[in-house]
Tab-separated table of C-alpha atoms in Angstrom:
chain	number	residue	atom	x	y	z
Q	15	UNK	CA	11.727	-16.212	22.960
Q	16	UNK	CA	7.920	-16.685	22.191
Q	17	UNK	CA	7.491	-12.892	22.610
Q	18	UNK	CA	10.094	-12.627	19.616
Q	19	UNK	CA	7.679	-14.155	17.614
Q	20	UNK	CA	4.510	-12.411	18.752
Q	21	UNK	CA	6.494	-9.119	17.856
Q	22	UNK	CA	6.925	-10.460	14.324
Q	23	UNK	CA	2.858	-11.576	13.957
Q	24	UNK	CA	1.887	-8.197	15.361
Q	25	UNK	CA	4.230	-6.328	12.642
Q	26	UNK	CA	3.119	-8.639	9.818
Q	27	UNK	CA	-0.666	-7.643	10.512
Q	28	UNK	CA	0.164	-4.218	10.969
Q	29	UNK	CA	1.521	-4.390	7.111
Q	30	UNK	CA	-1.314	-6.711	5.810
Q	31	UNK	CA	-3.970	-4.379	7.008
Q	32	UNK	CA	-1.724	-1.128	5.412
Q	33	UNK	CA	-1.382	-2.955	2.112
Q	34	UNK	CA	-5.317	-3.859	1.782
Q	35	UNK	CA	-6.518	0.029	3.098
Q	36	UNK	CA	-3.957	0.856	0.565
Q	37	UNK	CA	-5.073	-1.072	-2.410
Q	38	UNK	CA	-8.858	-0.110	-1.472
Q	39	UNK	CA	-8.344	2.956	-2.027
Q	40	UNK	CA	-5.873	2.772	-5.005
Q	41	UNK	CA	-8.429	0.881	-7.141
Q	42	UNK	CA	-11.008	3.516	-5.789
Q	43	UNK	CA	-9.181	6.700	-7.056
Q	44	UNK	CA	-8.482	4.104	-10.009
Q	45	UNK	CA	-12.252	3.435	-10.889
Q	46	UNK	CA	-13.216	7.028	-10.079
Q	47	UNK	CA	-10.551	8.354	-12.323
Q	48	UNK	CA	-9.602	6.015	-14.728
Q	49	UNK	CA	-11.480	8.215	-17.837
Q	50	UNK	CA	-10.941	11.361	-16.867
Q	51	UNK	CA	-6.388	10.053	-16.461
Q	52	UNK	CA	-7.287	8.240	-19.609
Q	53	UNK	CA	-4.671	5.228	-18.559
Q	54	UNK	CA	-5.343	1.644	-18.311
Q	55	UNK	CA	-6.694	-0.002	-14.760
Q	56	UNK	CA	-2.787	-1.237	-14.191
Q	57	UNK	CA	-1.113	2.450	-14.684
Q	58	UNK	CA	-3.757	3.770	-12.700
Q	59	UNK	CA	-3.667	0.979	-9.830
Q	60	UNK	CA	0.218	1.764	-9.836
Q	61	UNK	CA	0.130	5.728	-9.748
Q	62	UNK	CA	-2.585	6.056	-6.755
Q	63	UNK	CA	-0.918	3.047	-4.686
Q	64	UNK	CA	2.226	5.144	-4.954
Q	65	UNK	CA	0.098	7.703	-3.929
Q	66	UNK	CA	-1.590	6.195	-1.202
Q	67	UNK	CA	1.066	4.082	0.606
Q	68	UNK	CA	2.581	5.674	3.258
Q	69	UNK	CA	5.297	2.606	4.076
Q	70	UNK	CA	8.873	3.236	2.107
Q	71	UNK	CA	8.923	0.800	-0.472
Q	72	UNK	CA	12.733	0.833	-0.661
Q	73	UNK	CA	15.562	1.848	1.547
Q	74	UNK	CA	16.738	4.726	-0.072
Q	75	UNK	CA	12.939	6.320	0.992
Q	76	UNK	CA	13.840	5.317	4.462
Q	77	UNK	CA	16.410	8.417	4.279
Q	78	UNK	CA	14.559	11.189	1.959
């Protein structure tokens, strides 16, 4: 049963460490582009994360 549970710790890093890569680089492309898109830091932050994040944020991407 402990393996169970090292199987969950070993998914949840694998996601942590995705989701910070993924926001480094979103507020990256954000800084770098933010005059030249002319949006505000939180439009920007939201269109390159979407960009940038290569897990399926809901199910219906599971399937597309």
């Amino acid at each position: 049963m402990e393996y169970l549970f090292y199987i969950l710790i070993g998914f949840l890093i694998i996601l942590i460490v995705d989701l910070a890569v993924t926001s480094f680089w979103a507020i990256h492309d954000t800084l770098i582009n933010q005059k030249q898109d002319q949006i505000s830091f939180k439009e920007g932050f939201i269109k390159y994360f979407v960009l940038h994040n290569n897990i399926p944020l809901k199910m219906s991407d599971l399937f597309d």
